[in-house]
CSV table of C-alpha atoms in Angstrom, one decimal:
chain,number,residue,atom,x,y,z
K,1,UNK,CA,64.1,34.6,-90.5
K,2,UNK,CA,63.1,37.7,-88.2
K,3,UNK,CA,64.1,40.6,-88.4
K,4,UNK,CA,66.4,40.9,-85.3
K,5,UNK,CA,68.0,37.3,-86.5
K,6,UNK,CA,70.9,39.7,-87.5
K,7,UNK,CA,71.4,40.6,-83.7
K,8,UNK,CA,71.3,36.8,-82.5
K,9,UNK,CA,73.8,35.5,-85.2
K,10,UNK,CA,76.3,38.5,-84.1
K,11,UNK,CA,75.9,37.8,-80.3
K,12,UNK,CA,79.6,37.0,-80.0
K,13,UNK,CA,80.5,40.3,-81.4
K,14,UNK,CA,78.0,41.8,-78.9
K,15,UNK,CA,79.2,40.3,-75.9
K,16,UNK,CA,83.0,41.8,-76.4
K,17,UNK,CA,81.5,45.1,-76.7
K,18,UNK,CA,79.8,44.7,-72.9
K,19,UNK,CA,83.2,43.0,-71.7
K,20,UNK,CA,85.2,46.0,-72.9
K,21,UNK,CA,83.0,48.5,-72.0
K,22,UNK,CA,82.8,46.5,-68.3
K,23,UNK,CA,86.3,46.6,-68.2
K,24,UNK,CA,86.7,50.5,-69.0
K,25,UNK,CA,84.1,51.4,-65.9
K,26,UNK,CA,86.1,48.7,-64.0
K,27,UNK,CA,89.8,50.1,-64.6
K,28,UNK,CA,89.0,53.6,-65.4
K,29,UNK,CA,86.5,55.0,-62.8
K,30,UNK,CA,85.9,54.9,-59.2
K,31,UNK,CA,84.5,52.2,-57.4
K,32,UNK,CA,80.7,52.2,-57.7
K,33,UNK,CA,79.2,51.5,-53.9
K,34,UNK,CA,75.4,52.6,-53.6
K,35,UNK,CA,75.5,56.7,-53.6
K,36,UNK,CA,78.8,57.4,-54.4
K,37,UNK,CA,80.6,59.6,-57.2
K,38,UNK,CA,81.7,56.0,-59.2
K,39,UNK,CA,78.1,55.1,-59.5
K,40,UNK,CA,77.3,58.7,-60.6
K,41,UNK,CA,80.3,58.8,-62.8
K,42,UNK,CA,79.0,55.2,-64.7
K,43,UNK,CA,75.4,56.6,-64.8
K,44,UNK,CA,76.9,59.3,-66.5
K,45,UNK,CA,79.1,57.5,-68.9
K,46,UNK,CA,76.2,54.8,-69.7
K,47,UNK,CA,73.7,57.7,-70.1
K,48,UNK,CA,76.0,59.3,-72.4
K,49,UNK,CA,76.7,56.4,-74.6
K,50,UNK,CA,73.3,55.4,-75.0
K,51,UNK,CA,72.1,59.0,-76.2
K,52,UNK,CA,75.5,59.7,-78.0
K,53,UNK,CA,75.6,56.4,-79.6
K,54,UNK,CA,72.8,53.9,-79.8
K,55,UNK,CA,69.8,56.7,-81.4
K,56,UNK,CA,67.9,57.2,-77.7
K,57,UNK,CA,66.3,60.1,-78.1
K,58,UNK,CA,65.9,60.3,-74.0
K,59,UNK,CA,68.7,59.3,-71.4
K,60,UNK,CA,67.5,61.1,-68.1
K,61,UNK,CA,69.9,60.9,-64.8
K,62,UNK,CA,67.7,60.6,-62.1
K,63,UNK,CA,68.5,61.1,-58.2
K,64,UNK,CA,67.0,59.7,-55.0
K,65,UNK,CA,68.0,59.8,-51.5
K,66,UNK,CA,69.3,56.6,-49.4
K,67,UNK,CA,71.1,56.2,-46.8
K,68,UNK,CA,73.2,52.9,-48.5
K,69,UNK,CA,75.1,51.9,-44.8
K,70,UNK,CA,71.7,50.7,-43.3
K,71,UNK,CA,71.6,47.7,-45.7
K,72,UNK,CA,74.3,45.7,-44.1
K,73,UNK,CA,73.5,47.9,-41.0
K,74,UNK,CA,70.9,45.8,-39.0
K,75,UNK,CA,74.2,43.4,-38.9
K,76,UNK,CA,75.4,45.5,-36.2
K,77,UNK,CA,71.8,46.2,-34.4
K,78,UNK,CA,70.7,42.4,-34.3
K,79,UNK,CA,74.1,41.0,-33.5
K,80,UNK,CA,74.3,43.3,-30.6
K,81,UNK,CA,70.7,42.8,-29.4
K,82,UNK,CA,71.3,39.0,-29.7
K,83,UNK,CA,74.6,39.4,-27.9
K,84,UNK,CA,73.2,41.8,-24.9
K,85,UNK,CA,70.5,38.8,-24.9
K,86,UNK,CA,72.7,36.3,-24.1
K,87,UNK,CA,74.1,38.3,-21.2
K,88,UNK,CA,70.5,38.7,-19.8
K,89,UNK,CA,69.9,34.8,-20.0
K,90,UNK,CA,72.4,34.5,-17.2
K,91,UNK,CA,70.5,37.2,-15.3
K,92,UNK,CA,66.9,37.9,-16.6
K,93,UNK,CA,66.2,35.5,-19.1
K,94,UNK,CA,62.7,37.6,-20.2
K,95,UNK,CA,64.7,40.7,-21.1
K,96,UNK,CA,67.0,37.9,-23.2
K,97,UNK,CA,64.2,36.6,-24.7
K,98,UNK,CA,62.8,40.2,-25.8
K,99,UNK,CA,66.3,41.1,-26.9
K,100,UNK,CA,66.9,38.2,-28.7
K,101,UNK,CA,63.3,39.0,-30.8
K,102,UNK,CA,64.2,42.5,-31.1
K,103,UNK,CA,67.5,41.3,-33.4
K,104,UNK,CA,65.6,38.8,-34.9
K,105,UNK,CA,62.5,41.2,-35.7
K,106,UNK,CA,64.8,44.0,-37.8
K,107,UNK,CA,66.4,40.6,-39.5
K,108,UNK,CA,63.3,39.9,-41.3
K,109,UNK,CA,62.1,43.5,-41.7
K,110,UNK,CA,65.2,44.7,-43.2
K,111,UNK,CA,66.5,42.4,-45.0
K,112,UNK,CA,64.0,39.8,-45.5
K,113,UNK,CA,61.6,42.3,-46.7
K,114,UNK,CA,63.5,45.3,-47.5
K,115,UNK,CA,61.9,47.6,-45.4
K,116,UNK,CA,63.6,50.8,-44.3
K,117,UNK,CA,63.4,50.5,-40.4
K,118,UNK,CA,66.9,51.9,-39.4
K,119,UNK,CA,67.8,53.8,-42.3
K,120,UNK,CA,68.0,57.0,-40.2
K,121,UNK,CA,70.9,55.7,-38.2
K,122,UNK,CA,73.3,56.3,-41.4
K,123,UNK,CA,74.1,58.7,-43.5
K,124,UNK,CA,72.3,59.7,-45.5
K,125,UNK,CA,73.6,59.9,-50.0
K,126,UNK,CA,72.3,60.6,-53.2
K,127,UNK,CA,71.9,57.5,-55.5
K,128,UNK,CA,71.8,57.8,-59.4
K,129,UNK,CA,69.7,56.1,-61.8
K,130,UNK,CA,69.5,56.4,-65.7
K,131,UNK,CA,66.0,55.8,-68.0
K,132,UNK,CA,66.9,55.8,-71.7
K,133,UNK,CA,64.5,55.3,-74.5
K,134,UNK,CA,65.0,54.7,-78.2
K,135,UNK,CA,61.4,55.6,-79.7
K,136,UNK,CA,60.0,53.6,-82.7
K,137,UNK,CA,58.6,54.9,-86.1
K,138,UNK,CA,55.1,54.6,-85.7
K,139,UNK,CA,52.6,54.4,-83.3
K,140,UNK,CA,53.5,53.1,-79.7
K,141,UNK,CA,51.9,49.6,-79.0
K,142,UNK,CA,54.3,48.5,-76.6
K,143,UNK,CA,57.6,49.0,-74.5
K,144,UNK,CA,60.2,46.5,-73.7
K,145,UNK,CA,62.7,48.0,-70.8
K,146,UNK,CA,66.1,45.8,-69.8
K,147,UNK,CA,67.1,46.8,-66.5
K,148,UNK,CA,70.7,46.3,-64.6
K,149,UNK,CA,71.9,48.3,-61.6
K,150,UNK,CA,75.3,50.2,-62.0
K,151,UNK,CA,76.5,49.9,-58.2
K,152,UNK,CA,79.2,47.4,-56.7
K,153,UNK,CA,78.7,46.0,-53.3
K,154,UNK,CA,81.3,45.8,-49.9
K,155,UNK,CA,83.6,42.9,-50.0
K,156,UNK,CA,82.4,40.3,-48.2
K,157,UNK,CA,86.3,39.1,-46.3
K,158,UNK,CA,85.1,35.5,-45.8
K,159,UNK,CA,83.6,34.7,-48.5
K,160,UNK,CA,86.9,36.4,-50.3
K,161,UNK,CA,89.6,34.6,-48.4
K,162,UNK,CA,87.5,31.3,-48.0
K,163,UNK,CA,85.3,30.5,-49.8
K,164,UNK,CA,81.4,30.0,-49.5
K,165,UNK,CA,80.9,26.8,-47.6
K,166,UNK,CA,83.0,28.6,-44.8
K,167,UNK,CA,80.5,31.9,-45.3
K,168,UNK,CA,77.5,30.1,-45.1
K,169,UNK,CA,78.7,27.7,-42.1
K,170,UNK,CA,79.2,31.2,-40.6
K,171,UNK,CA,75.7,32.9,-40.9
K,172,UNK,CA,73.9,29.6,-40.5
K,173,UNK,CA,75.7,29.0,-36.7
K,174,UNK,CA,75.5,32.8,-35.9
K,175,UNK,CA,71.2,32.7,-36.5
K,176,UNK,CA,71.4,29.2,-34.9
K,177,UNK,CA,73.1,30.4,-32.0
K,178,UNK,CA,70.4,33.4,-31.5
K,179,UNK,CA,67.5,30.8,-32.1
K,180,UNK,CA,69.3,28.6,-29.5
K,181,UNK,CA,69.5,31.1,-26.4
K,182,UNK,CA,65.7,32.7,-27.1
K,183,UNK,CA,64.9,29.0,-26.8
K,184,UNK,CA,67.5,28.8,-23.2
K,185,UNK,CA,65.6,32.5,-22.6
K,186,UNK,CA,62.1,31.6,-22.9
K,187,UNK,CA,62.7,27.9,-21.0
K,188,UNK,CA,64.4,29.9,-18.2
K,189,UNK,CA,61.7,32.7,-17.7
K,190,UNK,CA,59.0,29.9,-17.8
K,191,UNK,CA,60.4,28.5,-15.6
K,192,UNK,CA,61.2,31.1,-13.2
K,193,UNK,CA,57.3,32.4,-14.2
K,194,UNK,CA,55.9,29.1,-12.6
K,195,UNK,CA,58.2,29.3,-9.5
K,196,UNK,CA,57.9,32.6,-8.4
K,197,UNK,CA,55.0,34.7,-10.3
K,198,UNK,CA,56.1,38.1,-11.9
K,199,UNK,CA,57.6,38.8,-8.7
K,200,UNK,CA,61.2,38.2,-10.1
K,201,UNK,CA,61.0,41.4,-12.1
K,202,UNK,CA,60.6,43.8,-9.1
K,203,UNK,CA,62.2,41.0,-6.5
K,204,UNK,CA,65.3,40.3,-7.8
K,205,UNK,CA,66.4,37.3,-5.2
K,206,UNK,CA,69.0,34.8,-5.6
K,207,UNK,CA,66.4,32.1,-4.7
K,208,UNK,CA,64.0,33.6,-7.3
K,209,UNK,CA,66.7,32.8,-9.9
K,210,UNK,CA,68.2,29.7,-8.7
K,211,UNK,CA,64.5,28.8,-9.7
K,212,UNK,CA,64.8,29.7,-13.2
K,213,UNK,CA,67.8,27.6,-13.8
K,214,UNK,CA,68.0,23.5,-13.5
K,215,UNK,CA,71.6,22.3,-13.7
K,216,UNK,CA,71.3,21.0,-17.5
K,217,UNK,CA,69.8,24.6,-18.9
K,218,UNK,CA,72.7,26.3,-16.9
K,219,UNK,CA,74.9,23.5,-18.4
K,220,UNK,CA,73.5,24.7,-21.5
K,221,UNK,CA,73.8,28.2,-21.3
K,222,UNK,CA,77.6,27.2,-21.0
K,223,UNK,CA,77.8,25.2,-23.5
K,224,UNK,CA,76.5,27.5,-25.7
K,225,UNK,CA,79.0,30.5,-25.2
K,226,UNK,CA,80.4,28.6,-28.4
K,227,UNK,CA,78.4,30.7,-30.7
K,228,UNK,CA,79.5,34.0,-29.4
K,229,UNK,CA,82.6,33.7,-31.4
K,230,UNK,CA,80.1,33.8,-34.5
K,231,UNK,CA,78.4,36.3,-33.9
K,232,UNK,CA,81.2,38.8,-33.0
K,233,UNK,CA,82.1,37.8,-36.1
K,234,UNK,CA,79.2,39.4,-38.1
K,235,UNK,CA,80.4,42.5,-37.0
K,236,UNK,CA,83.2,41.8,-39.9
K,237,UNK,CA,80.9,40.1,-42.2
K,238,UNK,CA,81.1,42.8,-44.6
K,239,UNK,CA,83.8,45.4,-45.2
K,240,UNK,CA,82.4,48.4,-46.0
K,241,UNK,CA,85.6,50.2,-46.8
K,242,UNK,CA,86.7,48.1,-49.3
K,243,UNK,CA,84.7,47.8,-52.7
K,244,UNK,CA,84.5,45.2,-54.9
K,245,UNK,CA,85.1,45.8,-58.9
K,246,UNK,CA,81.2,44.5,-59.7
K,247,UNK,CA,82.2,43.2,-63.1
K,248,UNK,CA,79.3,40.5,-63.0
K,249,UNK,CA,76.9,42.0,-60.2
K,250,UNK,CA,76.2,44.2,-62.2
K,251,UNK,CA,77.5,45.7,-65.4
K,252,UNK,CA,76.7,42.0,-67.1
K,253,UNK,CA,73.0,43.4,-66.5
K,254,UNK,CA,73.6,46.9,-67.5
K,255,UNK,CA,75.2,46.1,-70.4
K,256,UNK,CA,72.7,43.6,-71.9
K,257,UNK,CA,70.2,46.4,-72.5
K,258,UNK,CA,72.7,48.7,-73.9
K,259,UNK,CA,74.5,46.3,-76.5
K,260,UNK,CA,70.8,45.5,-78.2
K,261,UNK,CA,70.1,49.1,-78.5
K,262,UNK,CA,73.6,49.2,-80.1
K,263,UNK,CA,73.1,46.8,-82.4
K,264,UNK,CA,69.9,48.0,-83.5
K,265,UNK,CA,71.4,51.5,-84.2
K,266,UNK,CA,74.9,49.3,-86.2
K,267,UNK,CA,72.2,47.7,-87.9
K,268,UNK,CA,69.8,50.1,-89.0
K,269,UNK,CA,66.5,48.6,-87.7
K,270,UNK,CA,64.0,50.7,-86.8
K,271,UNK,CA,60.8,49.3,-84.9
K,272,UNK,CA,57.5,50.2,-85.7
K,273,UNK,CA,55.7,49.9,-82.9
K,274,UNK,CA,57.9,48.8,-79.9
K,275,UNK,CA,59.5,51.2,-77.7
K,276,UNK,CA,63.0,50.1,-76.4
K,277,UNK,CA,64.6,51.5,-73.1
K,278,UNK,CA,67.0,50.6,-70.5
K,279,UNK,CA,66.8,51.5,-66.9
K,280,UNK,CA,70.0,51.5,-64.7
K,281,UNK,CA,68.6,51.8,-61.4
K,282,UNK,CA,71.1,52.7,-58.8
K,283,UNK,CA,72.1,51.1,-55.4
K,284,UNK,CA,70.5,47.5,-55.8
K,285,UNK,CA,73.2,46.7,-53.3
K,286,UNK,CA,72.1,49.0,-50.9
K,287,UNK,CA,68.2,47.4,-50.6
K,288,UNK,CA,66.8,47.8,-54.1
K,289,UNK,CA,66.9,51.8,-53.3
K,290,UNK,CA,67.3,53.0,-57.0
K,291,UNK,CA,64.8,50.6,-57.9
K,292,UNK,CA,62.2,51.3,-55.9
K,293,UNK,CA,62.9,55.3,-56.0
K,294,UNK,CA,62.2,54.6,-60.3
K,295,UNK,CA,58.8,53.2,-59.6
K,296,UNK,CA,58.0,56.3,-57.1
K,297,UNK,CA,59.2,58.8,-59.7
K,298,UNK,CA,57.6,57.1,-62.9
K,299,UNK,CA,54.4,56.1,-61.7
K,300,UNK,CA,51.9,56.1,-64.1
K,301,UNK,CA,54.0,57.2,-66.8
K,302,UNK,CA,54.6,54.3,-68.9
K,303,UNK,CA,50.9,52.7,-68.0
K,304,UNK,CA,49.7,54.1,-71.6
K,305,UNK,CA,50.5,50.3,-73.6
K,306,UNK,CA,51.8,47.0,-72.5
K,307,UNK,CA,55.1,47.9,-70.9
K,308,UNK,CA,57.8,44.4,-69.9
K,309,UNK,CA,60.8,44.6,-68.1
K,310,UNK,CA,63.4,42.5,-68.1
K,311,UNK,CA,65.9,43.1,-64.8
K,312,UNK,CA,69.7,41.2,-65.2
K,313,UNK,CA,71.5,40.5,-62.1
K,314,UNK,CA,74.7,38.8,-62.3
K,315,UNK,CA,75.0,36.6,-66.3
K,316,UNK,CA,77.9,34.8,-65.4
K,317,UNK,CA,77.0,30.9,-65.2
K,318,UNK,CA,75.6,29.0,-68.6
K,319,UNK,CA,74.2,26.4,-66.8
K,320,UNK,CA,72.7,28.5,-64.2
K,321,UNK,CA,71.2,31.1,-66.8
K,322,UNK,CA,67.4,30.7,-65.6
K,323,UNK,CA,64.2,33.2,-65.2
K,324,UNK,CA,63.0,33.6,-61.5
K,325,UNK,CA,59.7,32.8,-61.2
K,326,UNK,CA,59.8,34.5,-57.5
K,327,UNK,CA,62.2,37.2,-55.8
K,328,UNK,CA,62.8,38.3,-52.9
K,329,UNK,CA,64.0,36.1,-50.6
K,330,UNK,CA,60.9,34.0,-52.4
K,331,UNK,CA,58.2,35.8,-51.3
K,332,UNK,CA,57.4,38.0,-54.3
K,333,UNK,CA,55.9,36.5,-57.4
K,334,UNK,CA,57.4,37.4,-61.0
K,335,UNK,CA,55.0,38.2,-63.8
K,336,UNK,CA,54.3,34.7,-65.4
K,337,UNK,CA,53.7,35.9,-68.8
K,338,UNK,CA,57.2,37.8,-69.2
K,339,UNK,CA,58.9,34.3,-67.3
K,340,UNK,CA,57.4,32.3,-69.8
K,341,UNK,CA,58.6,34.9,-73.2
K,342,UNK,CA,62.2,34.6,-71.7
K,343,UNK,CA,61.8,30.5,-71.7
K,344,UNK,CA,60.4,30.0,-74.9
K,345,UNK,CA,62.8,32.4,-76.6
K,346,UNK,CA,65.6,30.4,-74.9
K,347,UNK,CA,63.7,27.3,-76.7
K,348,UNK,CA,63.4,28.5,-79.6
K,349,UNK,CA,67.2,29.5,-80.0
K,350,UNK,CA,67.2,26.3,-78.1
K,351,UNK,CA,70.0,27.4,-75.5
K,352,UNK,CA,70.6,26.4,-72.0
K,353,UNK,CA,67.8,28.4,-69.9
K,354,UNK,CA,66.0,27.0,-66.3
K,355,UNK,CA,63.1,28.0,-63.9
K,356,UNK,CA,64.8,29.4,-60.7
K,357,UNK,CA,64.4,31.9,-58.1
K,358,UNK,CA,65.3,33.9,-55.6
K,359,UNK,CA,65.4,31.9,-52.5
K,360,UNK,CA,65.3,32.6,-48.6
K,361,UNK,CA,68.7,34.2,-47.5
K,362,UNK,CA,69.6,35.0,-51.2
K,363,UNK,CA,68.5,38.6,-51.0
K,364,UNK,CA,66.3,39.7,-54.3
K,365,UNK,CA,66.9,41.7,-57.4
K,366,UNK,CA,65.0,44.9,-59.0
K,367,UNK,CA,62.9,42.7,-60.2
K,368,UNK,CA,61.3,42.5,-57.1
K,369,UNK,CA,61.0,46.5,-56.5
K,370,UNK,CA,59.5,46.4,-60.1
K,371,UNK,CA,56.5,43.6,-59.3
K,372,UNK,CA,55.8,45.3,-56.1
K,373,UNK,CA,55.1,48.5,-57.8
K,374,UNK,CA,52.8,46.5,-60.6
K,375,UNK,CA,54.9,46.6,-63.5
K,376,UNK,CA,54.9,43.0,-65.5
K,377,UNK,CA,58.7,42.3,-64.9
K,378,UNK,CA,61.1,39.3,-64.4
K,379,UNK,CA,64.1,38.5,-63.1
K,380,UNK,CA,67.2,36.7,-65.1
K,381,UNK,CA,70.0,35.7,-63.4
K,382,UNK,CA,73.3,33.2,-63.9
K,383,UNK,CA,74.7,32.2,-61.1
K,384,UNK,CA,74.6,29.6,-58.4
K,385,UNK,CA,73.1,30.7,-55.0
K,386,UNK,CA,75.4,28.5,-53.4
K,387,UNK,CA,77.7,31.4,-52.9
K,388,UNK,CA,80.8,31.2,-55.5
K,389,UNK,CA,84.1,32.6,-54.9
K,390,UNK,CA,83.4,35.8,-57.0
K,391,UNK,CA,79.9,37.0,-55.4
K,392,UNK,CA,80.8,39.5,-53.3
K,393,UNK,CA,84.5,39.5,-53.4
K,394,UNK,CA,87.6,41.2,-55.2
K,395,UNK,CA,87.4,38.2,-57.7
K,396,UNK,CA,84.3,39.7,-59.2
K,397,UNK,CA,86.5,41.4,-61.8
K,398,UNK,CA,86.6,42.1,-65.6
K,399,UNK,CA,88.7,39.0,-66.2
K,400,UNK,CA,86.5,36.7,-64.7
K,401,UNK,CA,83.9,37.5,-66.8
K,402,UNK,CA,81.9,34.8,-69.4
K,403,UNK,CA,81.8,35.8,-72.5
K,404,UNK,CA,79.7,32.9,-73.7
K,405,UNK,CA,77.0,33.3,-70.8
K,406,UNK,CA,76.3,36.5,-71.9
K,407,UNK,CA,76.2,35.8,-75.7
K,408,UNK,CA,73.4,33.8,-74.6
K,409,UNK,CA,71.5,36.2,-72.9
K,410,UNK,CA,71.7,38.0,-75.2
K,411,UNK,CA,70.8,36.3,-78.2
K,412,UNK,CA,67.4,35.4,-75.9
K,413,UNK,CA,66.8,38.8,-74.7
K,414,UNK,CA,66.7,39.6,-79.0
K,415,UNK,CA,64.7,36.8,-79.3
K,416,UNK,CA,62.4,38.3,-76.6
K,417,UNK,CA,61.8,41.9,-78.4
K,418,UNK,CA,61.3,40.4,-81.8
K,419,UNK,CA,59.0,37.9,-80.2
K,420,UNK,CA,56.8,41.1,-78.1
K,421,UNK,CA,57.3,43.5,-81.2
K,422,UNK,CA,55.7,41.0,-83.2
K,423,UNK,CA,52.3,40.7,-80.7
K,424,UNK,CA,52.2,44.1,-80.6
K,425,UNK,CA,52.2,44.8,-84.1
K,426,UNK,CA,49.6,42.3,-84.4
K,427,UNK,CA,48.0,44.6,-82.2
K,428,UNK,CA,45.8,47.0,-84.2
């Protein structure tokens, strides 16, 4: 038997400490959007507890600048780009088509990839982070750090009021529609092109038109006015003055860290040579901000022995409680070596655990900030990306939490710092 089995076999026990504790920041504080006094308040509280209560000798509060809007922002910049580039189509179907791109373009930079392209349009916040440490006895050989992020995104109304077929049925027909009038926009300036020459751009004639449009593309054009309902509707696709409670995404991830540094201090175990932390990084929601400002302001610091981070988003499903082998929207690749630890401690405890990732359209986790800075980190997740009726709505609450799930994960997650505190220790 090992000596964290004493953790595993009391994982029930551990996972109604994290429900009450999620309850008391859900019922007791202020909501927790990216940058805002609720996320500084349970950054505080956490940072607190883990100092105060579970023997870490460092729980550091840590700040960044964001500007959280710009997230969800581009919504408004594409929609209205693709919207101004329907209009052209009808008039000057090359200004549609480099409209149309223009939405499309800060799309994939901004949210596909995360990059900060309009972030000076909104206001600008200070986000809140926490990196706690409990040290071990002897000399450091390695660090194990469990990551969740403290902050609770904007209600997402359709998704909340019907479901996420009805969500997805929405975003899919809005991008179809843009994809469908660049295609109307490009097959009407060709055309024009090989009728009339560049002239139509300083000749503006009704003949020069009339030769950009057959009867069946201007039949089109028509026809497809039936996806402007959709996209005016992005414009409401989130609601950023109502906040959801964030019971699962996140505190489910924050708290797995914290309850195995709990139990170690109810316990009494001490490791020799394995450094334990737990890094709340702030304002996932808003683009991984918290996550990638940790990475700026640690670099290099923890590059002294093997350092693994596990990163939580969202333990809620048992049958969807997996290790993403890429984040991201699937374009960044998870450390294969921590994947594989969380798999075969799942084995060996043999519980429910699956390969998964982060696909195209489902966003990423900190995990993903993490691998891009070089750290050896995975993601864990459980939940179905076929949007559920709590992601992102007022059902994500304390009472629809799963106690089970998270007894699960972690009983694994133990399994995972015996299993690295043993290689290390190995280590001489």
């Amino acid at each position: 038997m090992g000596k964290l089995q004493k953790l595993i076999d009391k994982k029930a026990s551990s996972a109604e400490f994290m429900a009450r504790e999620i309850r008391h920041i859900c019922e007791d504080m202020p909501k927790r959007d990216p940058g805002s006094l609720g996320e500084k308040m349970a950054c505080e509280y956490m940072a607190d507890y883990m100092k105060n209560e579970c023997g870490c000798e460092r729980a550091d509060i840590e700040t960044f600048e964001e500007h959280p809007n710009a997230f969800f922002g581009w919504i408004y910049f594409t929609i209205s780009f693709v919207l101004a580039g329907i209009v052209s189509f009808f008039f000057l179907p090359i200004l549609g088509a480099i409209f149309i791109c223009l939405g499309l373009a800060l799309l994939v930079v901004q949210f596909g990839f995360y990059k900060k392209v309009i972030d000076v349009f909104f206001p600008k916040k200070t986000g809140h982070s926490v990196t706690a440490i409990k040290k071990c006895s002897g000399e450091v050989r390695g660090r194990i750090f469990f990551n969740g992020h403290p902050d609770a995104v904007w209600n997402w109304p359709v998704n909340n009021k019907f479901g996420g077929k009805v969500h997805m049925a929405h975003l899919v027909s809005s991008i179809l529609g843009a994809f469908v009038y660049l295609g109307l926009c490009i097959a009407a300036a060709v055309r024009l092109q090989l009728a009339t020459g560049f002239q139509y751009v300083t000749n503006f004639t009704m003949q020069g038109m009339t030769a950009a449009y057959s009867p069946a593309l201007l039949y089109l054009g028509f026809a497809a006015l039936i996806f402007v309902p959709c996209l005016v509707g992005m414009y409401f696709m989130w609601d950023e003055h109502t906040i959801v409670d964030g019971a699962n995404d996140n505190l489910t991830g924050c708290y797995m860290g914290i309850a195995i540094l709990k139990a170690l201090k109810d316990e009494g175990i001490e490791l020799e040579h394995t450094e334990v932390g737990v890094i709340i990084s702030g304002s996932e929601e808003a683009g991984l901000r918290g996550a990638y400002a940790w990475c700026e302001q640690h670099k290099g610091e923890f590059d002294d022995v093997p350092t693994w981070i596990y990163s939580y988003d969202t333990i809620h499903e048992s049958r969807f409680l997996g290790v993403s082998y890429r984040d991201l929207n699937g374009t960044v690749k998870s450390d294969k070596e921590v994947s594989d630890s969380f798999m075969q401690a799942a084995k060996e405890l043999d519980i429910h655990c699956i390969k998964s990732w982060v696909p195209p359209f489902g966003g990423a986790t900190d995990n993903a900030a993490f691998l891009q800075a070089g750290y050896k980190s995975t993601g864990i997740t459980a939940l179905d990306h076929n949007l559920q009726p709590y992601y992102h709505t007022m059902k994500d609450n304390a009472d629809n939490l799963n106690k089970e799930c998270m007894a699960d994960c972690y009983a694994i997650s133990v399994r995972c710092l015996e299993n690295f505190d043993a290689q290390v220790s190995n280590k001489k």
